[in-house]
mmCIF file of C-alpha atoms in Angstrom:
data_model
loop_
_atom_site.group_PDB
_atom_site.id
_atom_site.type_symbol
_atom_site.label_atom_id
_atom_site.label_comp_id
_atom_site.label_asym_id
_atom_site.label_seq_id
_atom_site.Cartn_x
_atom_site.Cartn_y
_atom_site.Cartn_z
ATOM 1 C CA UNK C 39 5.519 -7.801 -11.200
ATOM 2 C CA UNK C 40 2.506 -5.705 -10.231
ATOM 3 C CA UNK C 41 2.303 -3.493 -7.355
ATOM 4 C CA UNK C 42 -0.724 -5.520 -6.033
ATOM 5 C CA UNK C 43 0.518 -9.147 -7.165
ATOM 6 C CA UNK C 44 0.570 -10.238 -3.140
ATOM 7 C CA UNK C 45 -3.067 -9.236 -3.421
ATOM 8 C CA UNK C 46 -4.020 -10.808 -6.669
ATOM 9 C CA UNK C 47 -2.456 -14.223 -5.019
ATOM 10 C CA UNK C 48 -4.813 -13.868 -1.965
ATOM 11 C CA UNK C 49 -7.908 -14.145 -3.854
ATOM 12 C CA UNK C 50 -9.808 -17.322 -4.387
ATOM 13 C CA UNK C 51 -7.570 -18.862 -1.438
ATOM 14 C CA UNK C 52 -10.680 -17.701 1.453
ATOM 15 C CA UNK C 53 -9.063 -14.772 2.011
ATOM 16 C CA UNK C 54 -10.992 -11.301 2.996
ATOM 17 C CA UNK C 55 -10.553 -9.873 -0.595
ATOM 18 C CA UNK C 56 -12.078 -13.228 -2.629
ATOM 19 C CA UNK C 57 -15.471 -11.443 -3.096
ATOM 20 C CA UNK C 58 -13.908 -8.586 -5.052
ATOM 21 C CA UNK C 59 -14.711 -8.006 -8.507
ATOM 22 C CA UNK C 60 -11.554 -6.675 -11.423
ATOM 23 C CA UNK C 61 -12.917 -3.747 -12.762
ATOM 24 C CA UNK C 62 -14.040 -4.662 -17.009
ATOM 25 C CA UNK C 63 -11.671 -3.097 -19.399
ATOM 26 C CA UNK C 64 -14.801 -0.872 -21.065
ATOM 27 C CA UNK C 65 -15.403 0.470 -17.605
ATOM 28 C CA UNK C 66 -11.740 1.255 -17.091
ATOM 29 C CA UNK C 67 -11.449 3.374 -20.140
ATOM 30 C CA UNK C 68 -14.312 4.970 -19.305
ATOM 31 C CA UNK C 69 -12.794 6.235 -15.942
ATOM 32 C CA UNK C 70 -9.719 7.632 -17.588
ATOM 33 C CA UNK C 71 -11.745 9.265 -19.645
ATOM 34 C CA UNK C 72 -14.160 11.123 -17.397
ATOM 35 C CA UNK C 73 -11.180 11.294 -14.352
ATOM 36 C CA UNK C 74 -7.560 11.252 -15.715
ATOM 37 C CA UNK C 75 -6.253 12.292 -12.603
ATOM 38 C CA UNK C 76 -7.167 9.311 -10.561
ATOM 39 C CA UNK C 77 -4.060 8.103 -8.912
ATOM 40 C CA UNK C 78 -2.619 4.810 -10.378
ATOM 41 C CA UNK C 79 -2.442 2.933 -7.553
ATOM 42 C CA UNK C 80 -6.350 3.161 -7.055
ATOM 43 C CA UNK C 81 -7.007 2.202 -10.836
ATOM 44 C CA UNK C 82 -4.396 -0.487 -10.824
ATOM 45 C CA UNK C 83 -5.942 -1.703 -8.112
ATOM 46 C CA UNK C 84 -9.355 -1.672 -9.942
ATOM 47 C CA UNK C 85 -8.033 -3.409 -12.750
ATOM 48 C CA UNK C 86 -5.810 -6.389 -10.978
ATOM 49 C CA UNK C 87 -7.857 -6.735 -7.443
ATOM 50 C CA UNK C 88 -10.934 -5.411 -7.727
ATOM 51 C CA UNK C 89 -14.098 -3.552 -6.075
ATOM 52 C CA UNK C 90 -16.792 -4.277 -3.889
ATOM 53 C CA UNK C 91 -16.731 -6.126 -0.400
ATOM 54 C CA UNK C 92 -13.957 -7.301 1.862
ATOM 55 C CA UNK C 93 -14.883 -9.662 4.286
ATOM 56 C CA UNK C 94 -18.128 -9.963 5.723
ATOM 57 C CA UNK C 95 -19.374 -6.746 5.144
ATOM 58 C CA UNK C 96 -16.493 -5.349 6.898
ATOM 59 C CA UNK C 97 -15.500 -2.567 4.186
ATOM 60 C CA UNK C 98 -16.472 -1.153 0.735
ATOM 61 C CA UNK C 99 -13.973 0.289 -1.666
ATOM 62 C CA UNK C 100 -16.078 1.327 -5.100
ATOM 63 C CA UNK C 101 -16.022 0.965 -8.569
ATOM 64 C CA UNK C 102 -14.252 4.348 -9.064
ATOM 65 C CA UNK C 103 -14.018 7.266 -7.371
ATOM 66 C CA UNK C 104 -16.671 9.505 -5.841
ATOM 67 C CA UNK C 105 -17.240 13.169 -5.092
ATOM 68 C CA UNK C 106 -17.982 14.096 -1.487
ATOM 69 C CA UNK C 107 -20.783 16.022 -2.492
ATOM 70 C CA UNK C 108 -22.572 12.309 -3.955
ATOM 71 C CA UNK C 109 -22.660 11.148 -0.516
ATOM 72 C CA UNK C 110 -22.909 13.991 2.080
ATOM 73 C CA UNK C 111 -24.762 17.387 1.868
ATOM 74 C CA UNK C 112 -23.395 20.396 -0.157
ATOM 75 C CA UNK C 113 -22.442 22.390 2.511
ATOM 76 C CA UNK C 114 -19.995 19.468 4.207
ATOM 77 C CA UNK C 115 -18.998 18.599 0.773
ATOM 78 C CA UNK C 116 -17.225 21.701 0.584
ATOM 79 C CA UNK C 117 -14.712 21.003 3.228
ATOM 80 C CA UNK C 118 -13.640 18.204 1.402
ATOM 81 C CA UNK C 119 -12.403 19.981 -1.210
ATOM 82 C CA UNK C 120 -9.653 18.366 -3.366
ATOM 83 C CA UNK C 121 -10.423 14.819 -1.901
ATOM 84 C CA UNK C 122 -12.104 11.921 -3.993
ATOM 85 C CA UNK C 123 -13.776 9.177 -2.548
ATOM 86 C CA UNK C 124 -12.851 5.287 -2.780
ATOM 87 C CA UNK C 125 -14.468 3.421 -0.235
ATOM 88 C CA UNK C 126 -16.442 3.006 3.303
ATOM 89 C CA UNK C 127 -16.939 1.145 6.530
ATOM 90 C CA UNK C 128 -20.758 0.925 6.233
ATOM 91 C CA UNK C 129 -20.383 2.842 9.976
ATOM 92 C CA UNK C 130 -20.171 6.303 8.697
ATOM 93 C CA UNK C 131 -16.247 6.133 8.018
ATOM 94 C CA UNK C 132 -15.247 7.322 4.133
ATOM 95 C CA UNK C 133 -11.808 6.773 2.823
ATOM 96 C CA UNK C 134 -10.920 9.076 0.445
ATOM 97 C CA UNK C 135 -7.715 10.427 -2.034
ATOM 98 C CA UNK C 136 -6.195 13.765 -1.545
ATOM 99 C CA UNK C 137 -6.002 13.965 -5.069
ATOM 100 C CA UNK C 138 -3.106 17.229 -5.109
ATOM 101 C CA UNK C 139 -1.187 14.649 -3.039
ATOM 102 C CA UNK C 140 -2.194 11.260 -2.953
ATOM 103 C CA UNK C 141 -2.361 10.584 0.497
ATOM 104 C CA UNK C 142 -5.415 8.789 2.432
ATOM 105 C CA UNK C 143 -7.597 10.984 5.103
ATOM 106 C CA UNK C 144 -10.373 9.200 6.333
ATOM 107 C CA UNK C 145 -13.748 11.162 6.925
ATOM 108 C CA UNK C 146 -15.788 10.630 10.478
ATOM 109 C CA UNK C 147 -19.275 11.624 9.151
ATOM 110 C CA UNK C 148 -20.172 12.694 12.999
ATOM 111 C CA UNK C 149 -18.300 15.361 12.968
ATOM 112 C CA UNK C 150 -17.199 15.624 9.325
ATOM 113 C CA UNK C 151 -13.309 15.504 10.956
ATOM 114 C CA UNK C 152 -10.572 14.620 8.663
ATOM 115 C CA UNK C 153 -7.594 12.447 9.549
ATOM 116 C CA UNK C 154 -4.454 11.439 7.373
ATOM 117 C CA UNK C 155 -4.347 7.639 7.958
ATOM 118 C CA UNK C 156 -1.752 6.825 5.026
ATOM 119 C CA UNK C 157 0.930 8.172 2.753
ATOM 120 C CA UNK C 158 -0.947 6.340 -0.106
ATOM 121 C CA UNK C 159 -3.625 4.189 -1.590
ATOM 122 C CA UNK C 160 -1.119 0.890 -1.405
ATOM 123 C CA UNK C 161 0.051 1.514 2.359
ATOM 124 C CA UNK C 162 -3.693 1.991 3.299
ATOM 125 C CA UNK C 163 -5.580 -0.687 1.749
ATOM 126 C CA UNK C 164 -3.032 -3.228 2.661
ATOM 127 C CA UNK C 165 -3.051 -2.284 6.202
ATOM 128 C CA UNK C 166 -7.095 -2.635 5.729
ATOM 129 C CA UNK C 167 -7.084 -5.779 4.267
ATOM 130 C CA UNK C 168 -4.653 -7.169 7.028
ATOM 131 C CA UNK C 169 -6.782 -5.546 9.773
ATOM 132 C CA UNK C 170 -10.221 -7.281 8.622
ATOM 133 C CA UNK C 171 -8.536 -10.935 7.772
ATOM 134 C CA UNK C 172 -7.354 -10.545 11.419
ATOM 135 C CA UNK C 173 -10.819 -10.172 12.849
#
């Protein structure tokens, strides 16, 4: 049984999570090649549910993970030190992956504060997922 198998049953149904796409195999060797240290919840999660939108333009979760410095300015970027990048709000909300850790912080980019919102990548994109279908 797969950690995201709930998930993987949701999709196609008209759920939130129908318009994501699984990851391709090539592309998932290719990111444990260039980052072996992404957490396996996140890549499992690329593999089995998938990446893109949930909902109706609700939330983004990517095809892999990003530095900080690929989506705000150098000098920000460097507060974010140790934390990878999976996904927005398209409001100015980024989710990212302590990666020494694995715990989820989300990042206001207002005031470039941090907050801890779960104790991993499972816990938070559930809670997500549940949170958007119940819009």
């Amino acid at each position: 049984m797969g950690i995201f198998e709930d998930l993987v049953a949701m999709k196609g149904a008209g759920s939130v999570i129908d318009s994501l796409v699984p990851v391709s195999h090539e592309r998932l060797a290719v990111l444990r090649v260039e980052d072996p240290a992404m957490p396996e919840q996140f890549f499992v999660f690329l593999r089995d549910v998938g990446c893109g939108t949930v909902g109706n333009s609700s939330y983004s979760i990517y095809g892999g993970l990003v530095e900080p410095c690929e989506i705000y300015s150098e000098e920000d970027a460097t507060e974010f030190s140790g934390i990878m990048l999976f996904g927005d709000d398209f409001s100015g909300w980024n989710a990212g992956i302590v990666m020494a850790t694995g715990r989820v912080v989300e990042i206001d980019s207002c005031d470039m504060s941090i907050e801890e919102v779960a104790e991993d990548f499972r816990s938070f994109i559930t809670a997500k997922i549940a949170e958007i279908a119940s819009w």
